[in-house]
PDB file of N, CA and C in Angstrom:
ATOM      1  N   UNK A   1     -18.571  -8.873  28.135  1.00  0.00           N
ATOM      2  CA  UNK A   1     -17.576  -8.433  27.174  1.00  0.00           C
ATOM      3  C   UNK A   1     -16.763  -9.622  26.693  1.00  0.00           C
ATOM      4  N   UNK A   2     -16.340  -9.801  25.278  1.00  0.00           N
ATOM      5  CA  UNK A   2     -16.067 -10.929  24.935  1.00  0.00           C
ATOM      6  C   UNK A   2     -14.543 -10.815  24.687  1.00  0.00           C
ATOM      7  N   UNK A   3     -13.430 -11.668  24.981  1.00  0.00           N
ATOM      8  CA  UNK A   3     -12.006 -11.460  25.033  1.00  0.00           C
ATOM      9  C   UNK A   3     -11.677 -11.312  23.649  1.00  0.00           C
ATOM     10  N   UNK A   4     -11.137 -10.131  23.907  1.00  0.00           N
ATOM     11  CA  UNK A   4     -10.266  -9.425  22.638  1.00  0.00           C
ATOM     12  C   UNK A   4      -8.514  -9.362  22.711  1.00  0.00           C
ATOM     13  N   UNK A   5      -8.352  -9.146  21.448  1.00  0.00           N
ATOM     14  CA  UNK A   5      -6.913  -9.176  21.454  1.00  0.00           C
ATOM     15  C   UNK A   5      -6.311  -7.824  21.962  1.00  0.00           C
ATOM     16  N   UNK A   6      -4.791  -8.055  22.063  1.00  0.00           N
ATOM     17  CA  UNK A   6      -4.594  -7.088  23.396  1.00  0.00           C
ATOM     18  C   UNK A   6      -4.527  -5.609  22.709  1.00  0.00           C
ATOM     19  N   UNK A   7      -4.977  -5.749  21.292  1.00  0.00           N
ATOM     20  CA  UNK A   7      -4.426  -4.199  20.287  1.00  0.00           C
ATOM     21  C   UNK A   7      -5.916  -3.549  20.012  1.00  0.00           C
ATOM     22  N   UNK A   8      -7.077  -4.749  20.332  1.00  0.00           N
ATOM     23  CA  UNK A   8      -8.182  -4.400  20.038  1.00  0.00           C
ATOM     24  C   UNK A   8      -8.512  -3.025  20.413  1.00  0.00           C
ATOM     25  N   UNK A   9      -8.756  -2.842  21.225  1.00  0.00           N
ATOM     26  CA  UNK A   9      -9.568  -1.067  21.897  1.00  0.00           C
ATOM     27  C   UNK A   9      -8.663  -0.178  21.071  1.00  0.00           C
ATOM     28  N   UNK A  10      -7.360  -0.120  21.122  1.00  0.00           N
ATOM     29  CA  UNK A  10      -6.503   1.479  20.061  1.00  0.00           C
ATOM     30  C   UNK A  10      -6.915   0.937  18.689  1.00  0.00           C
ATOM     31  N   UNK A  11      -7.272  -0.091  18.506  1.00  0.00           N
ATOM     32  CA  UNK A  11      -7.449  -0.024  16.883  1.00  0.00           C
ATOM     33  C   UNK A  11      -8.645   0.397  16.448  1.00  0.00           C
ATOM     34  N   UNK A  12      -9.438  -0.449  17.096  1.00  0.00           N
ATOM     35  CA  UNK A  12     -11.108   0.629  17.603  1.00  0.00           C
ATOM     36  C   UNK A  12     -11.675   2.107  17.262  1.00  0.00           C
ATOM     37  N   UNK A  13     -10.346   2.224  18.263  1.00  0.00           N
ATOM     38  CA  UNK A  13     -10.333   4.170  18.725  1.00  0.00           C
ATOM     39  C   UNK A  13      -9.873   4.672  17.717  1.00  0.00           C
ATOM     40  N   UNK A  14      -8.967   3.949  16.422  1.00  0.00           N
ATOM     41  CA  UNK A  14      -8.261   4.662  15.652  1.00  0.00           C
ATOM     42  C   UNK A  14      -9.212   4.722  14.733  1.00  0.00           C
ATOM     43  N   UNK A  15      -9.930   3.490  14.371  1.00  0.00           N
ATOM     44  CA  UNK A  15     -11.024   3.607  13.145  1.00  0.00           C
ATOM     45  C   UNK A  15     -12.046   4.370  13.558  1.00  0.00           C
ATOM     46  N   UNK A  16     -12.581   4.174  14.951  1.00  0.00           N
ATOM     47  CA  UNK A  16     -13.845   4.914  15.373  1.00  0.00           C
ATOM     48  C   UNK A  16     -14.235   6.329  14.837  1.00  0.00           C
ATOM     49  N   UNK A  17     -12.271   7.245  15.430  1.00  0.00           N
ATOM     50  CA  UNK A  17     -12.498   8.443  15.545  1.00  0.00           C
ATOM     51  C   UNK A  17     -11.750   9.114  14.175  1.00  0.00           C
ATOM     52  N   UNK A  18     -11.653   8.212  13.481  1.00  0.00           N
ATOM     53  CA  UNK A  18     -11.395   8.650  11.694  1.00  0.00           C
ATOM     54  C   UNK A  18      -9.647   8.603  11.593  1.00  0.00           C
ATOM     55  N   UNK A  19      -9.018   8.106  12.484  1.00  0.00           N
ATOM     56  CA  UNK A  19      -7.543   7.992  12.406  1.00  0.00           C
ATOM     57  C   UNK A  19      -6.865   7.598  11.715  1.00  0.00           C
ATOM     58  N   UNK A  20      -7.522   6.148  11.633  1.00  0.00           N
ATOM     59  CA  UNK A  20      -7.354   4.971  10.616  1.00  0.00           C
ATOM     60  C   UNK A  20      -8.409   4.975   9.282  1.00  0.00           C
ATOM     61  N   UNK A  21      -7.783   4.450   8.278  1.00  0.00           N
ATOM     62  CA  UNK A  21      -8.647   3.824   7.266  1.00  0.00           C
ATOM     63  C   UNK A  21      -8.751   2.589   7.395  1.00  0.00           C
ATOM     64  N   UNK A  22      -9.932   1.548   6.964  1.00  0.00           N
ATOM     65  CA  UNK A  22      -9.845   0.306   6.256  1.00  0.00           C
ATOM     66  C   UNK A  22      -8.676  -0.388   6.422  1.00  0.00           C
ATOM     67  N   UNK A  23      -7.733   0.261   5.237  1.00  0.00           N
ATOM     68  CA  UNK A  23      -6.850  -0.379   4.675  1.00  0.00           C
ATOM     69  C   UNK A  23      -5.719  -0.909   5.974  1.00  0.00           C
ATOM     70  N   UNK A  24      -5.813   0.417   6.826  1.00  0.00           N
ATOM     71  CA  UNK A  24      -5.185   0.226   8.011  1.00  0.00           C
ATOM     72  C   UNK A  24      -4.889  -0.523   9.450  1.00  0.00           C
ATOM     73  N   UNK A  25      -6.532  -1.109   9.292  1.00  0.00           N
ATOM     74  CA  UNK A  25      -7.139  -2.134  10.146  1.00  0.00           C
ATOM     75  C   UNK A  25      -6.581  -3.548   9.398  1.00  0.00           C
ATOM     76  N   UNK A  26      -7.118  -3.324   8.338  1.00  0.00           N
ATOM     77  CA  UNK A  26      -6.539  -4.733   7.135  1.00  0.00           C
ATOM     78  C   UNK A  26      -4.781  -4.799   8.089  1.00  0.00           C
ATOM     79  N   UNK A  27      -4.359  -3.938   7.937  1.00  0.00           N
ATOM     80  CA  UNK A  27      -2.829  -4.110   8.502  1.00  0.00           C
ATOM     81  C   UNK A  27      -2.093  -4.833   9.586  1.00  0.00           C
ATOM     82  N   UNK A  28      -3.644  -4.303  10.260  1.00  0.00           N
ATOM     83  CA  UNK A  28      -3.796  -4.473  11.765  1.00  0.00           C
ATOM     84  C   UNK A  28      -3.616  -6.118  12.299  1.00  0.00           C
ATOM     85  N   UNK A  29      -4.455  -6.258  11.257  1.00  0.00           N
ATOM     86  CA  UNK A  29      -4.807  -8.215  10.706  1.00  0.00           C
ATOM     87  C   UNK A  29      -3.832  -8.654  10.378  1.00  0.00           C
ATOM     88  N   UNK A  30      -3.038  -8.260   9.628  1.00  0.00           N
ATOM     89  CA  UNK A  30      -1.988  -8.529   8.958  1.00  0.00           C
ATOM     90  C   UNK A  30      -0.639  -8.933   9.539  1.00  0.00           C
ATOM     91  N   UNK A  31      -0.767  -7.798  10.874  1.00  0.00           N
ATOM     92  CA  UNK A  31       0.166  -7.529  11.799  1.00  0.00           C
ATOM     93  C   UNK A  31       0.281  -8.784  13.313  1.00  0.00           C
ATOM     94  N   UNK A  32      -1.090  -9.092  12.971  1.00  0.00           N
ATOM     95  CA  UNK A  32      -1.359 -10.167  14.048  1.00  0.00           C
ATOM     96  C   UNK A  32      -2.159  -9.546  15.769  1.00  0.00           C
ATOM     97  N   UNK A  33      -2.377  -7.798  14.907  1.00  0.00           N
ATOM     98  CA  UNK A  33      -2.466  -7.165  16.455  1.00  0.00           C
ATOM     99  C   UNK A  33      -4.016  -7.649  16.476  1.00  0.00           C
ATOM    100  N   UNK A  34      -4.986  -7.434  15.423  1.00  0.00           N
ATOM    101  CA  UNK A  34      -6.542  -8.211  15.746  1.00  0.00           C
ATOM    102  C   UNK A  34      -6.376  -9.258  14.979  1.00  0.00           C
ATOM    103  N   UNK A  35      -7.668 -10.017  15.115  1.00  0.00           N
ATOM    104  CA  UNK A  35      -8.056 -11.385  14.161  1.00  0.00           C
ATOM    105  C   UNK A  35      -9.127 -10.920  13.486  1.00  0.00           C
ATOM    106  N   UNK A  36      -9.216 -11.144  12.092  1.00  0.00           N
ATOM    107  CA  UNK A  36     -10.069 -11.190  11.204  1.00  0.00           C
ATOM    108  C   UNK A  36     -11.643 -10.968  11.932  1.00  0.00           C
ATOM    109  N   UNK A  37     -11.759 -11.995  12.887  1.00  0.00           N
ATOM    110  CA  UNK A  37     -13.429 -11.611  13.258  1.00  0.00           C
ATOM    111  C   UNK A  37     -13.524  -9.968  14.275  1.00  0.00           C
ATOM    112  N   UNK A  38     -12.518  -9.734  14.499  1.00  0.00           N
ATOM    113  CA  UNK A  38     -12.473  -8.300  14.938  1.00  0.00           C
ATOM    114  C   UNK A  38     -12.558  -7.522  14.136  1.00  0.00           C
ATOM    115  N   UNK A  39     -11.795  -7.390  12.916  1.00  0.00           N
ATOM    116  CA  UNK A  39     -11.715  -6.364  11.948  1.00  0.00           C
ATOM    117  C   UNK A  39     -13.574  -6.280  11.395  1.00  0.00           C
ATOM    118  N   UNK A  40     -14.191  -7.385  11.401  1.00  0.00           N
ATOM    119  CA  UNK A  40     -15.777  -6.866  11.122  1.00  0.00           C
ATOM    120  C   UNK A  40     -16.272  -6.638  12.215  1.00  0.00           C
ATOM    121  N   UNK A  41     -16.051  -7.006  13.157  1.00  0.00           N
ATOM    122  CA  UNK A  41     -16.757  -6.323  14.226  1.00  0.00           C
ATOM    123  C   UNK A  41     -16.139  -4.866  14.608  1.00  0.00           C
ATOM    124  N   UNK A  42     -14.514  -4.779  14.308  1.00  0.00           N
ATOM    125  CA  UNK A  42     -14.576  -2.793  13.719  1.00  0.00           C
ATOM    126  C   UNK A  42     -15.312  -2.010  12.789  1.00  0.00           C
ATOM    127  N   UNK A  43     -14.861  -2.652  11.427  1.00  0.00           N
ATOM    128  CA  UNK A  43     -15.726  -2.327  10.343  1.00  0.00           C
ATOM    129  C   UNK A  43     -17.092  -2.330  10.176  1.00  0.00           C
ATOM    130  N   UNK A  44     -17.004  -3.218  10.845  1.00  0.00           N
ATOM    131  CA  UNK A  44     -18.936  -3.662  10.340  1.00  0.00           C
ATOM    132  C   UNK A  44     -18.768  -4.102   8.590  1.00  0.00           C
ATOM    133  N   UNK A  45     -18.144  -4.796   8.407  1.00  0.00           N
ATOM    134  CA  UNK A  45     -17.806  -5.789   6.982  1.00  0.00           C
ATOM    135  C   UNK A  45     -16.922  -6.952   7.226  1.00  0.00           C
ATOM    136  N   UNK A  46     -16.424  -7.555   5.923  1.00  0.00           N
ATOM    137  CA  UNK A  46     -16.174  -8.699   6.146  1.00  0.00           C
ATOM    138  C   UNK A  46     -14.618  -8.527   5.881  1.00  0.00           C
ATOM    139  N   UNK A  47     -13.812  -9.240   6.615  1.00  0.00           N
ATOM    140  CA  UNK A  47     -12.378  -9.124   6.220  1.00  0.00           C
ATOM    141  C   UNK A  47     -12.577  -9.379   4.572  1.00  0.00           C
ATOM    142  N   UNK A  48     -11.628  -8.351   4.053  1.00  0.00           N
ATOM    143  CA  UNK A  48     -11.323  -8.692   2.689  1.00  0.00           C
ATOM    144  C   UNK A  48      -9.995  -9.710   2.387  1.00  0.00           C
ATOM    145  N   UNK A  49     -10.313 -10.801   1.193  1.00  0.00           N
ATOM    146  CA  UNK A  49      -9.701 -11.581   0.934  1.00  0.00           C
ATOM    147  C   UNK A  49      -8.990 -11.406  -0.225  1.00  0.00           C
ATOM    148  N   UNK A  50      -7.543 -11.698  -0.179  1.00  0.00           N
ATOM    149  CA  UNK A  50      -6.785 -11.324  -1.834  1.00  0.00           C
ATOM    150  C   UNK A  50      -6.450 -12.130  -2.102  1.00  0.00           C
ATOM    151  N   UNK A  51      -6.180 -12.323  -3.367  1.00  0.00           N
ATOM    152  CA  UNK A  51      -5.930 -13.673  -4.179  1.00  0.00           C
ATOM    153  C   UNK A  51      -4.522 -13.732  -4.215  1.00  0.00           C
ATOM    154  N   UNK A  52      -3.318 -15.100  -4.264  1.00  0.00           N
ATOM    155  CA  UNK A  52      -1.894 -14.870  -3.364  1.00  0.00           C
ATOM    156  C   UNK A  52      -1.242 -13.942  -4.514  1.00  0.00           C
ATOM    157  N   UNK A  53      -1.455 -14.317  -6.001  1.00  0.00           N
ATOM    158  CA  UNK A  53      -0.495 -12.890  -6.811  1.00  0.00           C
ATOM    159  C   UNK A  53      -1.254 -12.042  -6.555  1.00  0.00           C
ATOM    160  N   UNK A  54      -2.015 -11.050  -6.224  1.00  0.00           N
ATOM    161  CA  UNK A  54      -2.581  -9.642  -5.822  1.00  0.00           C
ATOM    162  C   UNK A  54      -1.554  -9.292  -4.658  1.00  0.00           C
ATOM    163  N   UNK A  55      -1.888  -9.939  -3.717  1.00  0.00           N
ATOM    164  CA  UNK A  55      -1.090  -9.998  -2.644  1.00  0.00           C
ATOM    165  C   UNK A  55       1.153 -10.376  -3.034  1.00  0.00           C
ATOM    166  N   UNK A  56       1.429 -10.870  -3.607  1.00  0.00           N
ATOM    167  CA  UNK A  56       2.521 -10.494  -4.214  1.00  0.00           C
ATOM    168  C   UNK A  56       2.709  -9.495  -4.975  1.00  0.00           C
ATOM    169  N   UNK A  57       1.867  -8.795  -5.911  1.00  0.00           N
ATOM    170  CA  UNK A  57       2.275  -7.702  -6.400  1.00  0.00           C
ATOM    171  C   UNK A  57       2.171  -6.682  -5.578  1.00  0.00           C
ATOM    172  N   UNK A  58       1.642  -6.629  -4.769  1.00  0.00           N
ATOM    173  CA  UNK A  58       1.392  -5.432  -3.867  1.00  0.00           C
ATOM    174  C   UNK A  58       2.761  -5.182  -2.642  1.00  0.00           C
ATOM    175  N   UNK A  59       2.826  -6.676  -2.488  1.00  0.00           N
ATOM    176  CA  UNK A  59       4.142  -6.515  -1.760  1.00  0.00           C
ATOM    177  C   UNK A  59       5.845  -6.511  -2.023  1.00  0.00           C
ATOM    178  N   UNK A  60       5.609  -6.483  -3.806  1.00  0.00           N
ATOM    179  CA  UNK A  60       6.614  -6.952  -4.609  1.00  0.00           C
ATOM    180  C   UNK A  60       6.881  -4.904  -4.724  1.00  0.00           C
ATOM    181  N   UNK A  61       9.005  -5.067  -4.286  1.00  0.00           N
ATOM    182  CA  UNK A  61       9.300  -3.647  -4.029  1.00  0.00           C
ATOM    183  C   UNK A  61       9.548  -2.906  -5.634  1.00  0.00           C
ATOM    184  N   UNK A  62       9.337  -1.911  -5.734  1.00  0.00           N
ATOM    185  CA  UNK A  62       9.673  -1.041  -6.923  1.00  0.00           C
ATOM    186  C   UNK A  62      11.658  -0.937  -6.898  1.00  0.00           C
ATOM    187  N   UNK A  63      12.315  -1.534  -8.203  1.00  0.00           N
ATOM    188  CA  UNK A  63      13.574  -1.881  -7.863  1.00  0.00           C
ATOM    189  C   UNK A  63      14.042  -0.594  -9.388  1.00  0.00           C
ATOM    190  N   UNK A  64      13.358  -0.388 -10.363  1.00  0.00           N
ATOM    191  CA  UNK A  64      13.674  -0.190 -11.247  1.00  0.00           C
ATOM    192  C   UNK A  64      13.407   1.546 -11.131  1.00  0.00           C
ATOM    193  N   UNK A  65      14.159   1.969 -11.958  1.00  0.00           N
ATOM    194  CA  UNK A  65      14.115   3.925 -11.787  1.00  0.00           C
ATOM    195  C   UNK A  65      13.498   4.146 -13.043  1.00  0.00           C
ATOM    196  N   UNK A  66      12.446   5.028 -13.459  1.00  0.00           N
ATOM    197  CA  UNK A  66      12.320   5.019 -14.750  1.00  0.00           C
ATOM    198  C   UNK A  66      13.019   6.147 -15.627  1.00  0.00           C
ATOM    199  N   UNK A  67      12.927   5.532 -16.912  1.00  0.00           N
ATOM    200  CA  UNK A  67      14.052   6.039 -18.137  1.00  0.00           C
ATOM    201  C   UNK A  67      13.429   7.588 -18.778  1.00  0.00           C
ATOM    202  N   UNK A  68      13.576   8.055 -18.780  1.00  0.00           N
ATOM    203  CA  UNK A  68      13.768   9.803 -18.927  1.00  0.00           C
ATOM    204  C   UNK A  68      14.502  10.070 -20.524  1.00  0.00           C
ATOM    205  N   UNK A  69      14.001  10.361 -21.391  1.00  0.00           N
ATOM    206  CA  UNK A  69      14.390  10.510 -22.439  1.00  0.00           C
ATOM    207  C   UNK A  69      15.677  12.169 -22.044  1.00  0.00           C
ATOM    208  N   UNK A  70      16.886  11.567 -22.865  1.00  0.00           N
ATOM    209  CA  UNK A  70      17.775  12.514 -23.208  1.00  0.00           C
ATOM    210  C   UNK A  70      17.947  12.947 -24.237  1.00  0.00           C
ATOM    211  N   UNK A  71      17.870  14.606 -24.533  1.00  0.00           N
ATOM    212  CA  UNK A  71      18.228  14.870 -26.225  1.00  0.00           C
ATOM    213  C   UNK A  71      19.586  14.820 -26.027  1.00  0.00           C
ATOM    214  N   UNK A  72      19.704  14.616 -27.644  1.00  0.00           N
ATOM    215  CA  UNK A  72      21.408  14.195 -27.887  1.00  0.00           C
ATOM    216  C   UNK A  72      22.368  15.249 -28.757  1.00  0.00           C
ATOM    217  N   UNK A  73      23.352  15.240 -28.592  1.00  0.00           N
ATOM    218  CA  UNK A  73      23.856  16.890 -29.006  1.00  0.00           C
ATOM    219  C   UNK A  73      23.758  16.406 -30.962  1.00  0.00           C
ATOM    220  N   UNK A  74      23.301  16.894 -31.580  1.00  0.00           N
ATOM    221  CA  UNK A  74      23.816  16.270 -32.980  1.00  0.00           C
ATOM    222  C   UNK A  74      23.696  17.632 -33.570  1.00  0.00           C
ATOM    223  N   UNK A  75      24.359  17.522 -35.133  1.00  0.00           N
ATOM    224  CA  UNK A  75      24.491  18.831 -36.251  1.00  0.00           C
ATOM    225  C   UNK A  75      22.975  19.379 -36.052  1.00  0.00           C
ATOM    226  N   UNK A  76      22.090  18.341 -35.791  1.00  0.00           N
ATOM    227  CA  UNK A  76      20.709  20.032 -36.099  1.00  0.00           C
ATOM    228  C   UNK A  76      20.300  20.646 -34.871  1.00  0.00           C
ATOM    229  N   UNK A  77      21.349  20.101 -33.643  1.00  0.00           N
ATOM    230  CA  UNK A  77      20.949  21.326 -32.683  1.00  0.00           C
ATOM    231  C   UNK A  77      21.803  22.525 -33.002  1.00  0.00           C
ATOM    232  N   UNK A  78      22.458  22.411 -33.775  1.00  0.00           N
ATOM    233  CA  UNK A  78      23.007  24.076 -34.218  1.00  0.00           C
ATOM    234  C   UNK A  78      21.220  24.837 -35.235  1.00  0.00           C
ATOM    235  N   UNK A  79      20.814  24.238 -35.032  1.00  0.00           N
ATOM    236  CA  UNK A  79      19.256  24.387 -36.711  1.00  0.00           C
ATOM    237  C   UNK A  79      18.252  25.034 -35.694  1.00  0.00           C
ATOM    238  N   UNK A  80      18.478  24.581 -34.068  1.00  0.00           N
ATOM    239  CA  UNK A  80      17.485  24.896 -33.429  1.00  0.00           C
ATOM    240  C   UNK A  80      16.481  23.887 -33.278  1.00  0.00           C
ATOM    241  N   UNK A  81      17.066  22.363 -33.678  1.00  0.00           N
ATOM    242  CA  UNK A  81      16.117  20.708 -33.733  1.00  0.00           C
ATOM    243  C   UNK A  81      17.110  20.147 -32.739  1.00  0.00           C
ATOM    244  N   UNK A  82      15.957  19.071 -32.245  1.00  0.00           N
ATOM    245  CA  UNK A  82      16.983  17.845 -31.130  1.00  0.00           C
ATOM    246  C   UNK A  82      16.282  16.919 -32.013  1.00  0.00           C
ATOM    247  N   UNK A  83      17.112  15.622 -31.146  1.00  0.00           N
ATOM    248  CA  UNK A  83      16.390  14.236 -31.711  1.00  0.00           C
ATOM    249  C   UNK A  83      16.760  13.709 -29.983  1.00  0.00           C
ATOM    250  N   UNK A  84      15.825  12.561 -29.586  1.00  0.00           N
ATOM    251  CA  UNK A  84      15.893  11.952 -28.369  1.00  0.00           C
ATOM    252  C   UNK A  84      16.302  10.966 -28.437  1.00  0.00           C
ATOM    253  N   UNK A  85      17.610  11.022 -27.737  1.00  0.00           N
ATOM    254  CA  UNK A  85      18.512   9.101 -27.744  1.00  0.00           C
ATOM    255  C   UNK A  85      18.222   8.813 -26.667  1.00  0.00           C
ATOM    256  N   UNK A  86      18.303   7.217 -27.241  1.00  0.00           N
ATOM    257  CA  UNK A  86      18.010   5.836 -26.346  1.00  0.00           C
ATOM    258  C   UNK A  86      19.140   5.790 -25.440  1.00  0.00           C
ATOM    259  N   UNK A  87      18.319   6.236 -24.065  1.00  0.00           N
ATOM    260  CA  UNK A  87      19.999   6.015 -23.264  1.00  0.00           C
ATOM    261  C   UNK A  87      19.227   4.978 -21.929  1.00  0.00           C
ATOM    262  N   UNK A  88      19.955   3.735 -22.391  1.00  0.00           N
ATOM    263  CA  UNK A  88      19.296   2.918 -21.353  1.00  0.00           C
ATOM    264  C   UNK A  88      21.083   2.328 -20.919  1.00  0.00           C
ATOM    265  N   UNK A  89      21.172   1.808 -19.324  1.00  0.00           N
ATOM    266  CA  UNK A  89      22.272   1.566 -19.152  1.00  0.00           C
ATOM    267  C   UNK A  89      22.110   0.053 -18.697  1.00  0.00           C
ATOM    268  N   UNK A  90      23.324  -0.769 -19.277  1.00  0.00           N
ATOM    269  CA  UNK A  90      23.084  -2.140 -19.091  1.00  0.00           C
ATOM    270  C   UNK A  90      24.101  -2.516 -18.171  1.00  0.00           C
ATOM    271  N   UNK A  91      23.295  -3.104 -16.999  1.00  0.00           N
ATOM    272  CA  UNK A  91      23.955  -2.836 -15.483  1.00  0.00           C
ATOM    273  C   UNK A  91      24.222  -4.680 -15.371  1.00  0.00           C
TER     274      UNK A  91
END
């Protein structure tokens, strides 16, 4: 038996028995709990490699809320018409 890292066997067990995905093992790597030549010898493939902006956008956080159009009260909502104002707030 060849020395494994100390997370090897639960990560194993997690992919083995459908616990884990892929992506999850990738994590695993990520995390420092296996090394790359483990994750193919889980998988049976090759660690996948990302290019460093892939890997920044992926880890880059969502900061922004998105903008939601508001109708705006004007003379033709008495008509039974809206119109949609630009309501963006400058923070």
């Amino acid at each position: 038996m060849a020395n494994h890292s100390k997370k090897f066997n639960d990560v194993r067990s997690y992919y083995k028995y459908h616990m884990w995905k892929k992506r999850q093992v990738v994590n695993a790597v990520k995390q420092g709990w296996i090394t790359e030549y483990e994750y193919e010898e889980i998988t049976g493939e090759s660690y996948p490699v990302q290019k460093e902006e892939e890997v920044a956008v992926a880890a880059a956080p969502v900061t922004e809320t998105p903008q939601v159009p508001v109708t705006a009260e004007t003379e033709n909502n008495a008509k039974g018409t809206s119109e949609e104002a630009d309501v963006t707030s400058e923070e």
